[in-house]
Short mmCIF file of C-alpha atoms in Angstrom, two decimals:
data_model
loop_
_atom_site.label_atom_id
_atom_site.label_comp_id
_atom_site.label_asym_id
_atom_site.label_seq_id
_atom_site.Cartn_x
_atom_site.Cartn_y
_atom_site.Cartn_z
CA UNK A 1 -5.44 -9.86 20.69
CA UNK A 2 -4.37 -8.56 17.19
CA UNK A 3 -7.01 -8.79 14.71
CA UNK A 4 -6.42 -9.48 11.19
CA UNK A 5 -9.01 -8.79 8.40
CA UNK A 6 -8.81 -10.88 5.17
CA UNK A 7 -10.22 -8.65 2.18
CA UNK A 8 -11.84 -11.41 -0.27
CA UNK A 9 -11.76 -9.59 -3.43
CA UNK A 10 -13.95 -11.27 -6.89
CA UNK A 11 -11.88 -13.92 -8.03
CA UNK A 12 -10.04 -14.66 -5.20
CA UNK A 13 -7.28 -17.11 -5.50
CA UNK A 14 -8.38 -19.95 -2.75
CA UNK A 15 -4.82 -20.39 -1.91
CA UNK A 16 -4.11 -17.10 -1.82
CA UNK A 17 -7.34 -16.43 0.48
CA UNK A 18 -6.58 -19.48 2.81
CA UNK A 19 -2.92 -18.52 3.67
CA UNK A 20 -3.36 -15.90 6.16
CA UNK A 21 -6.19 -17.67 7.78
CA UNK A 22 -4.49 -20.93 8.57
CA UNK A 23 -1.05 -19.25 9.76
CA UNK A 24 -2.65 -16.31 11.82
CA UNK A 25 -5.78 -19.17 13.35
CA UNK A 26 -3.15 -21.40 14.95
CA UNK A 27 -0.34 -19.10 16.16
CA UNK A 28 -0.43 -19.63 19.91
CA UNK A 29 1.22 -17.12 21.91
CA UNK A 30 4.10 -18.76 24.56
CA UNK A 31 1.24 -18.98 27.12
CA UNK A 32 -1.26 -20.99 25.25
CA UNK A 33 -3.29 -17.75 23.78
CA UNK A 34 -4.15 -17.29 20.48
CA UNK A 35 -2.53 -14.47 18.89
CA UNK A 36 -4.65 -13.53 16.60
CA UNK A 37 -8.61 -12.58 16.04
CA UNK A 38 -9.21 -13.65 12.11
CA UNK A 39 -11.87 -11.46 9.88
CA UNK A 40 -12.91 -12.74 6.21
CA UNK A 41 -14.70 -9.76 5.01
CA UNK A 42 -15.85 -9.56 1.16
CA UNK A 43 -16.51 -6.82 -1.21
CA UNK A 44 -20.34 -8.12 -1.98
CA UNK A 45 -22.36 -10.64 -0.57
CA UNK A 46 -21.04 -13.26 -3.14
CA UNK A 47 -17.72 -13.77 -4.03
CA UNK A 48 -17.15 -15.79 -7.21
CA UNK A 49 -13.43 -17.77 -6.62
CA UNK A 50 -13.65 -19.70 -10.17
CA UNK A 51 -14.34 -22.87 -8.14
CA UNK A 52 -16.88 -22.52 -6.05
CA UNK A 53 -18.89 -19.32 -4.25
CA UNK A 54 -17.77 -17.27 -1.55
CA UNK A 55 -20.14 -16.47 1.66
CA UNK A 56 -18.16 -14.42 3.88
CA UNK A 57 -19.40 -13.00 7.63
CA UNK A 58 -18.26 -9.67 7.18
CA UNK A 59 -18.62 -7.04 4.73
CA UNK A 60 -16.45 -3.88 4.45
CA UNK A 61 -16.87 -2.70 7.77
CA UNK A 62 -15.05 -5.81 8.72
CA UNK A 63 -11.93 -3.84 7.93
CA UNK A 64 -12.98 -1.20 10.31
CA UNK A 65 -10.72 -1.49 13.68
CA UNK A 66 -8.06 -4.29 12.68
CA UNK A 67 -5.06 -4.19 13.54
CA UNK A 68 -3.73 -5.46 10.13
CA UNK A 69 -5.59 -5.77 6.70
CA UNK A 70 -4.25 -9.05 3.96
CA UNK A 71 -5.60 -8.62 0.50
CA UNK A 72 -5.12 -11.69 -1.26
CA UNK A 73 -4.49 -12.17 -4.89
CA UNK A 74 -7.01 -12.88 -7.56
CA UNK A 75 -7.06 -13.72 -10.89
CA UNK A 76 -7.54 -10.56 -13.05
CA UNK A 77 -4.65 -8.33 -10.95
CA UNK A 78 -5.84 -5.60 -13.66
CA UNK A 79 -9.65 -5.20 -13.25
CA UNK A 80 -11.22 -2.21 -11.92
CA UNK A 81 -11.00 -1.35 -7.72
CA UNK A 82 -14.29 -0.57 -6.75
CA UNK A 83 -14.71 2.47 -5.42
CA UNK A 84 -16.15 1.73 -2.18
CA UNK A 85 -13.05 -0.90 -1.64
CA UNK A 86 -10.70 1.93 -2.59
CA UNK A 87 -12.27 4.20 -0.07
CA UNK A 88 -12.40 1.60 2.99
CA UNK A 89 -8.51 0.91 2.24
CA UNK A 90 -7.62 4.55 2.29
CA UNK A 91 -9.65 4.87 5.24
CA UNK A 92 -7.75 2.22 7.18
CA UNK A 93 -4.61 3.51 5.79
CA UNK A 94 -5.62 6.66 7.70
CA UNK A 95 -6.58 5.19 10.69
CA UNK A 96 -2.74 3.62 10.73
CA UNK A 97 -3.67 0.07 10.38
CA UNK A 98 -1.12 -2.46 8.73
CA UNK A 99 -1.96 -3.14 4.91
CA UNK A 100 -0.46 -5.92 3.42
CA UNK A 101 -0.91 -7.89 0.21
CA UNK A 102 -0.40 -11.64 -1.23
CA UNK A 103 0.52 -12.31 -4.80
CA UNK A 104 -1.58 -10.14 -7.19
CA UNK A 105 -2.84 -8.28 -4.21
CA UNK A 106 -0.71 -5.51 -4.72
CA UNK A 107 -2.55 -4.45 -7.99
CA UNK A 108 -5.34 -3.28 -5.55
CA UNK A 109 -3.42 -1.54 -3.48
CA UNK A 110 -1.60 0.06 -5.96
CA UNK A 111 -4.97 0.98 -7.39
CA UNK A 112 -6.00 2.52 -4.05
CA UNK A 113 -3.03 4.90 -4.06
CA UNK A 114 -1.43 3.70 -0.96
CA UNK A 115 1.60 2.36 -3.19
CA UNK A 116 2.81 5.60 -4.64
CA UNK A 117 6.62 6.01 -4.34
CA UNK A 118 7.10 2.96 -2.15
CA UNK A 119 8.89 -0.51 -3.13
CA UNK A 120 6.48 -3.51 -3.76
CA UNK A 121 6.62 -6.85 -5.14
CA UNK A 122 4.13 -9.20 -6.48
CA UNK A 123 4.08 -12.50 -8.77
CA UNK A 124 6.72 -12.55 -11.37
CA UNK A 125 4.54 -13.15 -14.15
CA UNK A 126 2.60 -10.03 -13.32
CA UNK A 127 5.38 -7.63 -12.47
CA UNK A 128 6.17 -5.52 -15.31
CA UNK A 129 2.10 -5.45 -15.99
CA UNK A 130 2.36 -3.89 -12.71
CA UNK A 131 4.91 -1.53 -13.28
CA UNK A 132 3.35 -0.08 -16.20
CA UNK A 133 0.13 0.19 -14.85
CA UNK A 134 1.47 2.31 -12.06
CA UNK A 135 5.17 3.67 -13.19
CA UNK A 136 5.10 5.13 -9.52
CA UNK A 137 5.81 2.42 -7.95
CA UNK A 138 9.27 0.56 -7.70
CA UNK A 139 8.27 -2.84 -8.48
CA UNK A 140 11.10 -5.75 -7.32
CA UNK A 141 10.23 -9.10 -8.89
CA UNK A 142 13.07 -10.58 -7.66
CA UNK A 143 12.07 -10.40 -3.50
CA UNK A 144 9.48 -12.72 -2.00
CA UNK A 145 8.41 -9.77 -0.27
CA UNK A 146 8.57 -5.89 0.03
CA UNK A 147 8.30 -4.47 4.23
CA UNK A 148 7.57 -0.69 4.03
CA UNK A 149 6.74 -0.50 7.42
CA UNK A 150 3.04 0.25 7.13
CA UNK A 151 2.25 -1.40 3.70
CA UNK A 152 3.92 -4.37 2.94
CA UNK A 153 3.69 -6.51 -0.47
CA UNK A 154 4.22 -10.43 -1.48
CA UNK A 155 5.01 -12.13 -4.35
CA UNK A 156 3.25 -15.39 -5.57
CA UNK A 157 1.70 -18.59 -3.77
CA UNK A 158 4.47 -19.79 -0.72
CA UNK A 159 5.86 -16.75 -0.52
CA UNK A 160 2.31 -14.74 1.43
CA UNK A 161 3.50 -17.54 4.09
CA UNK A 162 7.16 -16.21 4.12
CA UNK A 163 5.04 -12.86 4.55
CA UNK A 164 2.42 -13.78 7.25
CA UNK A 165 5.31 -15.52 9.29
CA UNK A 166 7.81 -12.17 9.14
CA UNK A 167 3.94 -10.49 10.48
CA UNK A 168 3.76 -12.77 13.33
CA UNK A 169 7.77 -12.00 14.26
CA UNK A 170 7.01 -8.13 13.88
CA UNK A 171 4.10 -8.39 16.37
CA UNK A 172 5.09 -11.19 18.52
CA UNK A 173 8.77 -11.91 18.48
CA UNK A 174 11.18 -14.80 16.45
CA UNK A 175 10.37 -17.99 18.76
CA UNK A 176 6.29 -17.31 18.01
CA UNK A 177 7.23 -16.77 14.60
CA UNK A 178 9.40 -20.63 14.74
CA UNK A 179 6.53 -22.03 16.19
CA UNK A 180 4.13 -21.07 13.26
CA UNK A 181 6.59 -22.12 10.89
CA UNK A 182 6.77 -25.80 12.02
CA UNK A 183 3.15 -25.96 12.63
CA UNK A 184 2.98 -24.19 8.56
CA UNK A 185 5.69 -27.24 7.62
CA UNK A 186 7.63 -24.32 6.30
CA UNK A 187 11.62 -23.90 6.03
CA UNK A 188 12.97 -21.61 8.40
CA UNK A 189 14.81 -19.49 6.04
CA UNK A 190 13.92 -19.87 1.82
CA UNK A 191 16.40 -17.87 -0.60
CA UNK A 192 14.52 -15.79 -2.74
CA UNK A 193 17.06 -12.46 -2.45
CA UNK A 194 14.63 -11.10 0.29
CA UNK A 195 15.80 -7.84 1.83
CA UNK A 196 13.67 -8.79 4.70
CA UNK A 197 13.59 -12.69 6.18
CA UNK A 198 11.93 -14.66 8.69
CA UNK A 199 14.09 -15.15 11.71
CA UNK A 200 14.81 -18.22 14.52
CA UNK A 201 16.61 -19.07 16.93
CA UNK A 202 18.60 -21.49 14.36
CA UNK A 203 19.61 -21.66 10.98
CA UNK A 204 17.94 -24.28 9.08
CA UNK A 205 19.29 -27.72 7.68
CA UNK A 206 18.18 -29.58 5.16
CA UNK A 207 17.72 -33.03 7.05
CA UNK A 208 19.31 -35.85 5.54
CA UNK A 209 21.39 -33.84 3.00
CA UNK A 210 25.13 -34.17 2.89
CA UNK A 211 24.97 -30.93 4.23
CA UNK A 212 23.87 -31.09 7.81
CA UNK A 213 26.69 -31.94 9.49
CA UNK A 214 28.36 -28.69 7.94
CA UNK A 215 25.50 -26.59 8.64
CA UNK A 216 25.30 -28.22 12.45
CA UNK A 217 28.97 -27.42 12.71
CA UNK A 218 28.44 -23.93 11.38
CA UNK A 219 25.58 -22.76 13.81
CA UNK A 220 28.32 -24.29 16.74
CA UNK A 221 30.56 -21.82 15.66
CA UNK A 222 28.98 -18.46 14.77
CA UNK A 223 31.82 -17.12 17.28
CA UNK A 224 35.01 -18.36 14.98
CA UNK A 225 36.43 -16.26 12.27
CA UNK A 226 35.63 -18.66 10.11
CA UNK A 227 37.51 -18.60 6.35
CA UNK A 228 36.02 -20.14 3.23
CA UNK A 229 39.25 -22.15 3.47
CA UNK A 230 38.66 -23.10 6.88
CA UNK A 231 34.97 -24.23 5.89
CA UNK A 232 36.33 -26.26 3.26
CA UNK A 233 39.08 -28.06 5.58
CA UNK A 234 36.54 -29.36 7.31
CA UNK A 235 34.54 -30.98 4.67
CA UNK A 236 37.45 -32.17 3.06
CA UNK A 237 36.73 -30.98 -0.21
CA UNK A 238 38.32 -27.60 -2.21
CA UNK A 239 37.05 -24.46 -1.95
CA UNK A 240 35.51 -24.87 -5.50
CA UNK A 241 33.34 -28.04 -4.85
CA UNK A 242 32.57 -26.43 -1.68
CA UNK A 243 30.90 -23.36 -2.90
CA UNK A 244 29.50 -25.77 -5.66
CA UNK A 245 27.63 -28.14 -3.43
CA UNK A 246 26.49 -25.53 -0.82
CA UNK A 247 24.71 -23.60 -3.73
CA UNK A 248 23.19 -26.58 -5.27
CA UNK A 249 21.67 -27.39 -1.81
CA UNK A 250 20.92 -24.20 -0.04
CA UNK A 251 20.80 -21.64 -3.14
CA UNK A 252 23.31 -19.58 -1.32
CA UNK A 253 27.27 -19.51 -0.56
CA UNK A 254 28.93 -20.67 2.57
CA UNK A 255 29.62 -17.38 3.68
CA UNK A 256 26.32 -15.79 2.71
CA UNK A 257 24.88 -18.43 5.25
CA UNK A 258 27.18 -17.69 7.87
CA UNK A 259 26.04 -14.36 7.47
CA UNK A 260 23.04 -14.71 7.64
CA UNK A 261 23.06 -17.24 10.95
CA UNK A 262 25.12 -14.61 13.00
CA UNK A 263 22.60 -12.26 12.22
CA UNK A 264 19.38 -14.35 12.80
CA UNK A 265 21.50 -15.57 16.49
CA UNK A 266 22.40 -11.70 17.22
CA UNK A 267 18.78 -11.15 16.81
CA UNK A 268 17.38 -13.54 18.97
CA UNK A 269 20.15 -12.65 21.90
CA UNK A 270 18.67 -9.00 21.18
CA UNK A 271 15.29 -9.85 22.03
CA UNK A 272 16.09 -12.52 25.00
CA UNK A 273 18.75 -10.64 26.57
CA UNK A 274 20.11 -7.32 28.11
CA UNK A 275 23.59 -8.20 27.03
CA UNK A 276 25.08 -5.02 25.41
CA UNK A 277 25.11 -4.55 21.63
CA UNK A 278 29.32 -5.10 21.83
CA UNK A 279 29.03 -8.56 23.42
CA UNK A 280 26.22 -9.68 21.35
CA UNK A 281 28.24 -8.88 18.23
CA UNK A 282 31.19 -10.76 19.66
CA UNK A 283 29.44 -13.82 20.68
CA UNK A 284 27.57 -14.52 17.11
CA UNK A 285 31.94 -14.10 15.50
CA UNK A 286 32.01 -10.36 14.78
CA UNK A 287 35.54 -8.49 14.74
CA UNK A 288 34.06 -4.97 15.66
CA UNK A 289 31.27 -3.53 16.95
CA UNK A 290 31.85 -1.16 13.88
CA UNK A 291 31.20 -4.30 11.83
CA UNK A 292 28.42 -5.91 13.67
CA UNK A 293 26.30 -2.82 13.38
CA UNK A 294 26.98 -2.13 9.42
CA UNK A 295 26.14 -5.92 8.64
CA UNK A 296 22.85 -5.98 11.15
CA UNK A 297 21.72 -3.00 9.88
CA UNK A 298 22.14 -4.00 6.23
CA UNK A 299 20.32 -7.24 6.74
CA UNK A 300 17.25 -6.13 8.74
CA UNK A 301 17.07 -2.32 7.63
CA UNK A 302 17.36 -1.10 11.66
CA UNK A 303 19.99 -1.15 13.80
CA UNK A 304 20.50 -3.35 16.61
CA UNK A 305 19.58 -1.09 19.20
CA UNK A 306 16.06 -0.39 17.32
CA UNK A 307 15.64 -3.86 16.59
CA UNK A 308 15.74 -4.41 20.53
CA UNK A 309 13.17 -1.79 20.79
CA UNK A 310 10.85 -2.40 18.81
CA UNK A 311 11.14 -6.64 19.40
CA UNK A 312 12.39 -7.34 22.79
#
């Protein structure tokens, strides 16, 4: 079982704090398991959250031997780490364990050192504070999160769930990962400009919206070599309005989507097949293989043959 450790930092944002516990406590593995082992550890014996007092069961040597470390945000990003915080983070660094932060979390980390040179992200309101603190670091406000591989970043509030659920797909594959989203009442997808993005088995649509029927008829034909004209044949409606509605109601474009779905399908076949990387393209509307590989690759930062490795 893969066991997460929650650092609980003074001044912990609750919401911030409770995130990673409620997503990682009820993701059940396809077999009824739990999939994850939670840890709250604190700094000090009392944690002051603003509205009300923290008692958590572990201290710092809670972080010790987990697999993966959140650090949630609080609400003075810019206060000193303490040392002994800064040393058990480097430590676990070290050891190779999985760092990631929520909101204003990255402002310990980058105090730590373990952000140097890498890409992060972290509330909007607190980004250029944190690129000034620390002009080593390549601060994106505009993502919902940052995936370096090891250390991983968030920005603000909803989006350390878009971040916990893209965890759970890392370790435990896209259909665990659906099943925490519905049981987190989360959107399958949410626009933000992500690099990185939580992927199912199917694209979501907005129930009830004019909409669905489009998106519905989309998913049924990743395979077609589908034109913005084509899409707009079949809602009756110009190529304009088209592009106009679809934004307004899914903060995207028509083709962006369609994008986006043949890649999320291509990477579920990937990890519940053994079709080859050639067929898989074709089947989710891909001219080339050529093609296939350049737009996977762009999308999830691998290429479909390491994606298979690393999630099948």
């Amino acid at each position: 079982m893969h066991t997460v450790a929650v650092l609980a930092l003074d001044r912990v944002i609750p919401f911030d704090l409770s995130t990673p516990i409620e997503v990682f406590t009820r993701t059940r593995l396809p077999d009824g398991r739990p999939g994850y082992q939670i840890r709250v550890c604190a700094e000090k014996p009392e944690i002051d959250t603003g509205a009300f007092t923290l008692r958590a069961p572990w201290g710092l040597e809670g972080l010790k031997g987990a697999d993966t470390i959140i650090v949630p945000g609080t609400d003075n990003p810019a206060a000193p780490l303490a040392p002994a915080v800064r040393d058990a983070l480097r430590a676990a660094a070290d050891d190779g364990t999985r760092i990631a932060s929520i909101c204003s979390g990255t402002f310990p980390l980058a105090a730590s050192g373990l952000l140097d040179g890498l890409r992060a992200t972290t509330h909007w309101i607190a980004a250029a504070q944190l690129a000034a603190i620390h002009p080593d670091i390549e601060v994106n406000p505009d993502v919902l999160y940052v995936d370096n591989g090891q250390i991983l970043t968030s920005a603000g509030a909803a989006a350390g769930l878009d971040l916990c659920l893209h965890l759970i797909r890392r370790d435990y594959g896209s259909a665990v990962a659906a099943d925490a989203a519905r049981l987190s009442v989360m959107p399958l997808e949410r626009e933000g400009g992500q690099a990185q993005f939580i992927v199912h088995n199917r694209n979501p649509t907005p129930q009830g919206s004019a909409l669905e029927p489009l998106l519905t008829w989309l998913q049924d034909n990743l395979a077609r070599d589908l034109t913005l004209a084509d899409i707009a044949a079949y809602t009756g409606t110009s190529t304009r309005t088209l592009i106009r509605r679809f934004r307004e109601q899914t903060g995207t474009t028509p083709l962006q989507w369609l994008h986006r779905a043949r890649i999320r399908q291509a990477q579920h076949l990937l990890e519940t097949t053994r079709h080859p990387v050639e067929r898989i393209g074709a089947q989710v509307g891909f001219g080339s293989p050529t093609a296939f590989r350049d737009r996977f690759k762009r999308t999830t930062g691998v290429s479909p043959n390491a994606y298979r490795r690393a999630f099948s």
